[in-house]
Amino acid sequence: MKQILIVEDEKIIAELERDYLEAHGYKVEIAADGDSGLKLGMSGEYDLIILDLMLPRINGFDVCRQIREKHNVPILMVTAKKEDIDVIRGLGLGADDYITKPFKPGELVARVKAHLARYERLIGTKENKEQIRIHGLLIDYGARRVFVHDQEVILTTKEFDLLYFLALNPNRVFSKDQLFEKLWGMDALGDAQTVTVHIRKLREKIEIDASKSQYIETVWGAGYRFRL
Amino acid sequence: MKQILIVEDEKIIAELERDYLEAHGYKVEIAADGDSGLKLGMSGEYDLIILDLMLPRINGFDVCRQIREKHNVPILMVTAKKEDIDVIRGLGLGADDYITKPFKPGELVARVKAHLARYERLIGTKENKEQIRIHGLLIDYGARRVFVHDQEVILTTKEFDLLYFLALNPNRVFSKDQLFEKLWGMDALGDAQTVTVHIRKLREKIEIDASKSQYIETVWGAGYRFRL
DNA sequence: GTTGATTTAATAATTATTTAATAAATGCTT
DNA sequence: AAGCATTTATTAAATAATTATTAAATCAAC
């Protein structure tokens, strides 16, 4: 679940925003002044920050600039005056979007959603997809079931995790060590060789012809890649 | 220099935009309909795309969606009606920003600048560019794939590393020893002659005519250089 | 305890990399 | 401009590294 930080001194507005965002499935926290907003924002715990320009103690400009120096988190600036927008933009603070009060709550939610989507697209911290369909393959994450051309294949836990992770990041190469760390946990003790064996079994089950894999490609010297 | 594509059927507007952007140091090309806009946009040669919603042949929605499926390039949507913006946002096409006609040219430039800056912040850190495109060459780092004029060529690990490193630092000459140290590690034991052989194989694969290299130049007595 | 999943280990198969030897090209000296 | 020294290109063979496969051992769930 995505975490959002609202930095806003007007309690009524902050809570209104929070309610709307929570209704759309986000986890929200509120900071009531620039000081605490900066402190929380710098923690790096949030996926997006909504930042009011006019704040007690430290103003929105400086909060934005300082957070931006350290983190790439999307920042949405909220201003009372439309004219401010050009000024802010001109300052090049690194805010990602600007929205003027009063705004329709739906608009805020739409922008939040759009920015989170873009950020995911660019950075690749993907949220779990419920279903993935590629070519003849259907991976149902909730049910943990996999179908190849409408024919169910039974996978073990590790096989499923492996397939799901690769399919979630298609076309990207992951080394055996990366896969091992991703799926077994970084402190797991063991050999990346086990990845090889699981890939082998997985292919046996989902590939028509194991010798020329259509889904999972071997990238020699680099790792494996799910072909899109 | 950043390349911008304007997809806009109204010639007057397109040229106005172009003039302003060129005055700010951008290289601009114009596509006058959805068809050619899509084709150019899909080439991946541009750093940003300005896309009008109403277009002949293929509308802006579909152009945006299709480009977005393949590329992460920032897309700015231009609409005539302010009311459209919420509709577009709701569709989740993956556009990065929205601007309504008529707009002050300064505003367009400011947004273009802001989006390019954000994009660089997130992606274009020279240390690990996700994709490099030069002339007909596309190097996809994450997928570890290389295309020459949309034709994939299969490279080995060392060949890929070599090409990627050189392309990341175009126009700069590296001696064989420097390359060996960079790619093999400073404590690697071995001969820089192996670099020569890898360059040879790399050229064989990516150069049209191996005798007159278009990508990797030999600088006699100094080393190799990726020609920009 | 039995079953099935996972890991380890050993070996085979495949592919990449390096070495080495020779040819070709370039620059320098006279 | 010819000849020599140096650097780079080319090629093939030898070596090294990586991945695939298989079977047996270990582990975990029921």
PDB file of C-alpha atoms in Angstrom, chain B:
ATOM      1  CA  MET B   1      21.001  18.939 -27.208  1.00  0.00           C
ATOM      2  CA  LYS B   2      17.547  17.704 -26.312  1.00  0.00           C
ATOM      3  CA  GLN B   3      15.246  16.603 -29.105  1.00  0.00           C
ATOM      4  CA  ILE B   4      11.569  17.409 -28.965  1.00  0.00           C
ATOM      5  CA  LEU B   5       8.788  16.117 -31.174  1.00  0.00           C
ATOM      6  CA  ILE B   6       5.675  18.244 -31.716  1.00  0.00           C
ATOM      7  CA  VAL B   7       2.635  16.392 -32.986  1.00  0.00           C
ATOM      8  CA  GLU B   8       0.192  19.085 -34.058  1.00  0.00           C
ATOM      9  CA  ASP B   9      -1.902  19.516 -37.188  1.00  0.00           C
ATOM     10  CA  GLU B  10      -2.341  23.278 -36.991  1.00  0.00           C
ATOM     11  CA  LYS B  11       0.717  24.505 -38.753  1.00  0.00           C
ATOM     12  CA  ILE B  12       0.656  27.986 -37.226  1.00  0.00           C
ATOM     13  CA  ILE B  13       0.608  26.641 -33.686  1.00  0.00           C
ATOM     14  CA  ALA B  14       3.204  23.991 -34.338  1.00  0.00           C
ATOM     15  CA  GLU B  15       5.632  26.525 -35.756  1.00  0.00           C
ATOM     16  CA  LEU B  16       5.025  28.943 -32.928  1.00  0.00           C
ATOM     17  CA  GLU B  17       5.857  26.223 -30.441  1.00  0.00           C
ATOM     18  CA  ARG B  18       8.879  25.198 -32.405  1.00  0.00           C
ATOM     19  CA  ASP B  19      10.250  28.734 -32.595  1.00  0.00           C
ATOM     20  CA  TYR B  20       9.959  29.228 -28.870  1.00  0.00           C
ATOM     21  CA  LEU B  21      11.535  25.913 -28.036  1.00  0.00           C
ATOM     22  CA  GLU B  22      14.348  26.390 -30.508  1.00  0.00           C
ATOM     23  CA  ALA B  23      14.998  29.801 -29.008  1.00  0.00           C
ATOM     24  CA  HIS B  24      15.557  27.984 -25.740  1.00  0.00           C
ATOM     25  CA  GLY B  25      18.071  25.620 -27.218  1.00  0.00           C
ATOM     26  CA  TYR B  26      16.012  22.580 -28.098  1.00  0.00           C
ATOM     27  CA  LYS B  27      16.056  20.714 -31.360  1.00  0.00           C
ATOM     28  CA  VAL B  28      12.503  20.393 -32.649  1.00  0.00           C
ATOM     29  CA  GLU B  29      10.694  18.308 -35.225  1.00  0.00           C
ATOM     30  CA  ILE B  30       7.062  18.507 -36.236  1.00  0.00           C
ATOM     31  CA  ALA B  31       4.641  15.785 -37.238  1.00  0.00           C
ATOM     32  CA  ALA B  32       1.385  17.035 -38.739  1.00  0.00           C
ATOM     33  CA  ASP B  33      -0.841  14.039 -38.171  1.00  0.00           C
ATOM     34  CA  GLY B  34      -1.316  11.144 -35.770  1.00  0.00           C
ATOM     35  CA  ASP B  35       0.078   8.658 -38.194  1.00  0.00           C
ATOM     36  CA  SER B  36       3.475  10.244 -38.668  1.00  0.00           C
ATOM     37  CA  GLY B  37       3.502  11.381 -35.052  1.00  0.00           C
ATOM     38  CA  LEU B  38       3.154   7.812 -33.911  1.00  0.00           C
ATOM     39  CA  LYS B  39       5.823   6.615 -36.271  1.00  0.00           C
ATOM     40  CA  LEU B  40       8.340   9.242 -35.214  1.00  0.00           C
ATOM     41  CA  GLY B  41       7.417   8.925 -31.570  1.00  0.00           C
ATOM     42  CA  MET B  42       7.952   5.196 -31.638  1.00  0.00           C
ATOM     43  CA  SER B  43      11.450   5.661 -32.977  1.00  0.00           C
ATOM     44  CA  GLY B  44      12.597   6.586 -29.485  1.00  0.00           C
ATOM     45  CA  GLU B  45      14.809   9.352 -30.790  1.00  0.00           C
ATOM     46  CA  TYR B  46      13.125  12.100 -28.792  1.00  0.00           C
ATOM     47  CA  ASP B  47      13.614  13.312 -25.274  1.00  0.00           C
ATOM     48  CA  LEU B  48      10.100  14.724 -24.995  1.00  0.00           C
ATOM     49  CA  ILE B  49       6.902  14.723 -27.023  1.00  0.00           C
ATOM     50  CA  ILE B  50       4.273  17.439 -27.229  1.00  0.00           C
ATOM     51  CA  LEU B  51       1.063  15.869 -28.404  1.00  0.00           C
ATOM     52  CA  ASP B  52      -2.133  17.539 -29.530  1.00  0.00           C
ATOM     53  CA  LEU B  53      -5.305  15.689 -28.644  1.00  0.00           C
ATOM     54  CA  MET B  54      -7.213  16.389 -31.856  1.00  0.00           C
ATOM     55  CA  LEU B  55      -5.336  14.996 -34.791  1.00  0.00           C
ATOM     56  CA  PRO B  56      -6.118  13.720 -38.249  1.00  0.00           C
ATOM     57  CA  ARG B  57      -5.860   9.977 -38.930  1.00  0.00           C
ATOM     58  CA  ILE B  58      -4.995   8.725 -35.427  1.00  0.00           C
ATOM     59  CA  ASN B  59      -6.093  10.709 -32.387  1.00  0.00           C
ATOM     60  CA  GLY B  60      -3.860  11.808 -29.573  1.00  0.00           C
ATOM     61  CA  PHE B  61      -5.245   9.250 -27.128  1.00  0.00           C
ATOM     62  CA  ASP B  62      -4.088   6.320 -29.163  1.00  0.00           C
ATOM     63  CA  VAL B  63      -0.779   7.866 -30.112  1.00  0.00           C
ATOM     64  CA  CYS B  64      -0.069   8.499 -26.444  1.00  0.00           C
ATOM     65  CA  ARG B  65      -1.069   5.044 -25.369  1.00  0.00           C
ATOM     66  CA  GLN B  66       0.977   3.308 -28.007  1.00  0.00           C
ATOM     67  CA  ILE B  67       4.110   5.337 -27.447  1.00  0.00           C
ATOM     68  CA  ARG B  68       3.774   4.871 -23.713  1.00  0.00           C
ATOM     69  CA  GLU B  69       3.647   1.108 -24.088  1.00  0.00           C
ATOM     70  CA  LYS B  70       7.120   1.151 -25.540  1.00  0.00           C
ATOM     71  CA  HIS B  71       8.854   4.221 -24.227  1.00  0.00           C
ATOM     72  CA  ASN B  72       9.231   6.184 -21.024  1.00  0.00           C
ATOM     73  CA  VAL B  73       9.669   9.484 -22.821  1.00  0.00           C
ATOM     74  CA  PRO B  74       7.797  12.390 -21.185  1.00  0.00           C
ATOM     75  CA  ILE B  75       4.595  13.252 -23.044  1.00  0.00           C
ATOM     76  CA  LEU B  76       2.809  16.604 -22.782  1.00  0.00           C
ATOM     77  CA  MET B  77      -0.785  16.596 -23.946  1.00  0.00           C
ATOM     78  CA  VAL B  78      -2.259  19.722 -25.475  1.00  0.00           C
ATOM     79  CA  THR B  79      -6.037  20.156 -25.461  1.00  0.00           C
ATOM     80  CA  ALA B  80      -8.399  22.896 -26.554  1.00  0.00           C
ATOM     81  CA  LYS B  81     -10.870  22.398 -23.741  1.00  0.00           C
ATOM     82  CA  LYS B  82      -9.993  22.624 -20.102  1.00  0.00           C
ATOM     83  CA  GLU B  83     -12.697  20.111 -19.290  1.00  0.00           C
ATOM     84  CA  ASP B  84     -10.888  17.480 -21.313  1.00  0.00           C
ATOM     85  CA  ILE B  85      -8.044  17.349 -18.866  1.00  0.00           C
ATOM     86  CA  ASP B  86      -9.890  15.452 -16.175  1.00  0.00           C
ATOM     87  CA  VAL B  87     -11.234  13.059 -18.767  1.00  0.00           C
ATOM     88  CA  ILE B  88      -7.772  12.362 -20.124  1.00  0.00           C
ATOM     89  CA  ARG B  89      -6.276  11.978 -16.705  1.00  0.00           C
ATOM     90  CA  GLY B  90      -9.028   9.548 -15.815  1.00  0.00           C
ATOM     91  CA  LEU B  91      -8.141   7.425 -18.803  1.00  0.00           C
ATOM     92  CA  GLY B  92      -4.700   6.831 -17.446  1.00  0.00           C
ATOM     93  CA  LEU B  93      -2.980   7.121 -20.777  1.00  0.00           C
ATOM     94  CA  GLY B  94       0.302   7.794 -19.125  1.00  0.00           C
ATOM     95  CA  ALA B  95       0.700  11.373 -20.287  1.00  0.00           C
ATOM     96  CA  ASP B  96       2.986  13.354 -18.032  1.00  0.00           C
ATOM     97  CA  ASP B  97       1.302  16.728 -18.196  1.00  0.00           C
ATOM     98  CA  TYR B  98      -1.614  18.578 -19.703  1.00  0.00           C
ATOM     99  CA  ILE B  99      -1.813  22.080 -21.034  1.00  0.00           C
ATOM    100  CA  THR B 100      -4.779  23.906 -22.549  1.00  0.00           C
ATOM    101  CA  LYS B 101      -4.856  26.104 -25.599  1.00  0.00           C
ATOM    102  CA  PRO B 102      -4.317  28.915 -25.709  1.00  0.00           C
ATOM    103  CA  PHE B 103      -1.232  28.943 -23.527  1.00  0.00           C
ATOM    104  CA  LYS B 104       1.535  31.402 -23.061  1.00  0.00           C
ATOM    105  CA  PRO B 105       4.594  30.103 -24.887  1.00  0.00           C
ATOM    106  CA  GLY B 106       6.665  30.754 -21.786  1.00  0.00           C
ATOM    107  CA  GLU B 107       4.500  28.304 -19.906  1.00  0.00           C
ATOM    108  CA  LEU B 108       5.119  25.613 -22.463  1.00  0.00           C
ATOM    109  CA  VAL B 109       8.854  26.121 -22.289  1.00  0.00           C
ATOM    110  CA  ALA B 110       8.764  26.075 -18.488  1.00  0.00           C
ATOM    111  CA  ARG B 111       6.908  22.777 -18.460  1.00  0.00           C
ATOM    112  CA  VAL B 112       9.149  21.224 -21.042  1.00  0.00           C
ATOM    113  CA  LYS B 113      12.151  22.242 -19.004  1.00  0.00           C
ATOM    114  CA  ALA B 114      10.667  20.917 -15.777  1.00  0.00           C
ATOM    115  CA  HIS B 115       9.803  17.553 -17.307  1.00  0.00           C
ATOM    116  CA  LEU B 116      13.184  17.095 -18.877  1.00  0.00           C
ATOM    117  CA  ALA B 117      14.790  17.941 -15.559  1.00  0.00           C
ATOM    118  CA  ARG B 118      12.682  15.435 -13.666  1.00  0.00           C
ATOM    119  CA  TYR B 119      13.265  12.776 -16.218  1.00  0.00           C
ATOM    120  CA  GLU B 120      16.991  13.222 -15.986  1.00  0.00           C
ATOM    121  CA  ARG B 121      16.826  13.175 -12.249  1.00  0.00           C
ATOM    122  CA  LEU B 122      15.084   9.823 -12.300  1.00  0.00           C
ATOM    123  CA  ILE B 123      16.657   8.104 -15.254  1.00  0.00           C
ATOM    124  CA  GLY B 124      19.451   9.834 -16.972  1.00  0.00           C
ATOM    125  CA  THR B 125      22.134   9.672 -14.366  1.00  0.00           C
ATOM    126  CA  LYS B 126      25.008   9.090 -16.690  1.00  0.00           C
ATOM    127  CA  GLU B 127      26.343   6.286 -14.527  1.00  0.00           C
ATOM    128  CA  ASN B 128      23.615   3.929 -15.548  1.00  0.00           C
ATOM    129  CA  LYS B 129      21.556   5.110 -18.416  1.00  0.00           C
ATOM    130  CA  GLU B 130      18.818   2.656 -19.071  1.00  0.00           C
ATOM    131  CA  GLN B 131      18.907   3.158 -22.790  1.00  0.00           C
ATOM    132  CA  ILE B 132      21.344   4.727 -25.148  1.00  0.00           C
ATOM    133  CA  ARG B 133      20.316   5.667 -28.653  1.00  0.00           C
ATOM    134  CA  ILE B 134      22.793   6.989 -31.121  1.00  0.00           C
ATOM    135  CA  HIS B 135      22.214   7.037 -34.850  1.00  0.00           C
ATOM    136  CA  GLY B 136      20.789   3.673 -35.695  1.00  0.00           C
ATOM    137  CA  LEU B 137      22.035   2.040 -32.525  1.00  0.00           C
ATOM    138  CA  LEU B 138      19.952   1.185 -29.471  1.00  0.00           C
ATOM    139  CA  ILE B 139      21.550  -0.185 -26.347  1.00  0.00           C
ATOM    140  CA  ASP B 140      19.106  -1.367 -23.709  1.00  0.00           C
ATOM    141  CA  TYR B 141      20.980  -1.819 -20.490  1.00  0.00           C
ATOM    142  CA  GLY B 142      18.276  -3.457 -18.402  1.00  0.00           C
ATOM    143  CA  ALA B 143      17.435  -5.995 -21.031  1.00  0.00           C
ATOM    144  CA  ARG B 144      21.059  -6.252 -22.141  1.00  0.00           C
ATOM    145  CA  ARG B 145      20.001  -6.039 -25.732  1.00  0.00           C
ATOM    146  CA  VAL B 146      21.389  -4.184 -28.693  1.00  0.00           C
ATOM    147  CA  PHE B 147      19.655  -3.222 -31.895  1.00  0.00           C
ATOM    148  CA  VAL B 148      21.189  -1.911 -35.075  1.00  0.00           C
ATOM    149  CA  HIS B 149      18.497  -0.316 -37.194  1.00  0.00           C
ATOM    150  CA  ASP B 150      15.807  -2.229 -35.292  1.00  0.00           C
ATOM    151  CA  GLN B 151      17.577  -5.479 -35.963  1.00  0.00           C
ATOM    152  CA  GLU B 152      18.686  -7.205 -32.805  1.00  0.00           C
ATOM    153  CA  VAL B 153      22.277  -8.356 -32.596  1.00  0.00           C
ATOM    154  CA  ILE B 154      23.309 -10.854 -29.968  1.00  0.00           C
ATOM    155  CA  LEU B 155      26.376  -9.819 -28.036  1.00  0.00           C
ATOM    156  CA  THR B 156      28.366 -11.713 -25.442  1.00  0.00           C
ATOM    157  CA  THR B 157      28.907 -10.287 -21.988  1.00  0.00           C
ATOM    158  CA  LYS B 158      32.230  -8.669 -22.697  1.00  0.00           C
ATOM    159  CA  GLU B 159      31.123  -7.337 -26.030  1.00  0.00           C
ATOM    160  CA  PHE B 160      28.082  -5.765 -24.442  1.00  0.00           C
ATOM    161  CA  ASP B 161      30.032  -4.263 -21.564  1.00  0.00           C
ATOM    162  CA  LEU B 162      32.568  -2.846 -23.933  1.00  0.00           C
ATOM    163  CA  LEU B 163      29.998  -1.279 -26.210  1.00  0.00           C
ATOM    164  CA  TYR B 164      27.986   0.096 -23.334  1.00  0.00           C
ATOM    165  CA  PHE B 165      30.983   1.652 -21.698  1.00  0.00           C
ATOM    166  CA  LEU B 166      32.212   3.286 -24.872  1.00  0.00           C
ATOM    167  CA  ALA B 167      28.763   4.543 -25.834  1.00  0.00           C
ATOM    168  CA  LEU B 168      28.296   5.960 -22.367  1.00  0.00           C
ATOM    169  CA  ASN B 169      31.373   8.084 -22.912  1.00  0.00           C
ATOM    170  CA  PRO B 170      31.157   8.996 -26.555  1.00  0.00           C
ATOM    171  CA  ASN B 171      33.917  10.843 -28.339  1.00  0.00           C
ATOM    172  CA  ARG B 172      36.354  10.017 -25.611  1.00  0.00           C
ATOM    173  CA  VAL B 173      39.379   7.903 -26.347  1.00  0.00           C
ATOM    174  CA  PHE B 174      40.263   5.009 -24.070  1.00  0.00           C
ATOM    175  CA  SER B 175      43.458   3.067 -24.346  1.00  0.00           C
ATOM    176  CA  LYS B 176      43.360  -0.680 -24.387  1.00  0.00           C
ATOM    177  CA  ASP B 177      44.827  -0.734 -20.916  1.00  0.00           C
ATOM    178  CA  GLN B 178      42.199   1.639 -19.629  1.00  0.00           C
ATOM    179  CA  LEU B 179      39.440  -0.440 -21.131  1.00  0.00           C
ATOM    180  CA  PHE B 180      40.934  -3.601 -19.751  1.00  0.00           C
ATOM    181  CA  GLU B 181      41.131  -2.132 -16.299  1.00  0.00           C
ATOM    182  CA  LYS B 182      37.636  -0.681 -16.451  1.00  0.00           C
ATOM    183  CA  LEU B 183      35.913  -3.802 -17.647  1.00  0.00           C
ATOM    184  CA  TRP B 184      38.017  -6.598 -16.252  1.00  0.00           C
ATOM    185  CA  GLY B 185      38.849  -4.992 -12.933  1.00  0.00           C
ATOM    186  CA  MET B 186      42.178  -3.581 -11.986  1.00  0.00           C
ATOM    187  CA  ASP B 187      43.449  -6.725 -10.383  1.00  0.00           C
ATOM    188  CA  ALA B 188      42.617  -8.890 -13.367  1.00  0.00           C
ATOM    189  CA  LEU B 189      45.616 -10.574 -14.793  1.00  0.00           C
ATOM    190  CA  GLY B 190      45.845 -10.683 -18.502  1.00  0.00           C
ATOM    191  CA  ASP B 191      46.701  -8.957 -21.634  1.00  0.00           C
ATOM    192  CA  ALA B 192      45.197  -5.903 -23.210  1.00  0.00           C
ATOM    193  CA  GLN B 193      45.364  -7.819 -26.473  1.00  0.00           C
ATOM    194  CA  THR B 194      42.113  -9.436 -25.487  1.00  0.00           C
ATOM    195  CA  VAL B 195      40.499  -6.025 -25.799  1.00  0.00           C
ATOM    196  CA  THR B 196      41.583  -5.897 -29.416  1.00  0.00           C
ATOM    197  CA  VAL B 197      39.940  -9.192 -30.113  1.00  0.00           C
ATOM    198  CA  HIS B 198      36.701  -8.157 -28.469  1.00  0.00           C
ATOM    199  CA  ILE B 199      36.634  -4.909 -30.388  1.00  0.00           C
ATOM    200  CA  ARG B 200      37.125  -6.924 -33.508  1.00  0.00           C
ATOM    201  CA  LYS B 201      34.175  -9.190 -32.772  1.00  0.00           C
ATOM    202  CA  LEU B 202      32.017  -6.311 -31.691  1.00  0.00           C
ATOM    203  CA  ARG B 203      32.646  -4.495 -34.933  1.00  0.00           C
ATOM    204  CA  GLU B 204      31.882  -7.618 -36.873  1.00  0.00           C
ATOM    205  CA  LYS B 205      28.462  -7.639 -35.276  1.00  0.00           C
ATOM    206  CA  ILE B 206      27.420  -3.998 -35.188  1.00  0.00           C
ATOM    207  CA  GLU B 207      29.211  -2.348 -38.057  1.00  0.00           C
ATOM    208  CA  ILE B 208      27.728  -2.431 -41.497  1.00  0.00           C
ATOM    209  CA  ASP B 209      31.148  -2.351 -43.062  1.00  0.00           C
ATOM    210  CA  ALA B 210      33.863  -3.511 -40.691  1.00  0.00           C
ATOM    211  CA  SER B 211      36.618  -1.810 -42.654  1.00  0.00           C
ATOM    212  CA  LYS B 212      35.256   1.688 -42.048  1.00  0.00           C
ATOM    213  CA  SER B 213      33.761   1.603 -38.610  1.00  0.00           C
ATOM    214  CA  GLN B 214      30.909   3.974 -38.114  1.00  0.00           C
ATOM    215  CA  TYR B 215      30.579   3.434 -34.395  1.00  0.00           C
ATOM    216  CA  ILE B 216      33.904   2.421 -32.946  1.00  0.00           C
ATOM    217  CA  GLU B 217      36.899   4.280 -34.259  1.00  0.00           C
ATOM    218  CA  THR B 218      40.505   3.316 -33.850  1.00  0.00           C
ATOM    219  CA  VAL B 219      42.679   6.172 -32.715  1.00  0.00           C
ATOM    220  CA  TRP B 220      46.114   5.109 -33.689  1.00  0.00           C
ATOM    221  CA  GLY B 221      48.559   4.954 -30.843  1.00  0.00           C
ATOM    222  CA  ALA B 222      45.876   6.032 -28.358  1.00  0.00           C
ATOM    223  CA  GLY B 223      43.028   3.568 -28.259  1.00  0.00           C
ATOM    224  CA  TYR B 224      39.371   3.453 -29.259  1.00  0.00           C
ATOM    225  CA  ARG B 225      36.605   5.974 -29.378  1.00  0.00           C
ATOM    226  CA  PHE B 226      32.882   5.754 -29.826  1.00  0.00           C
ATOM    227  CA  ARG B 227      31.996   8.256 -32.484  1.00  0.00           C
ATOM    228  CA  LEU B 228      29.016  10.447 -31.648  1.00  0.00           C
TER     229      LEU B 228
END
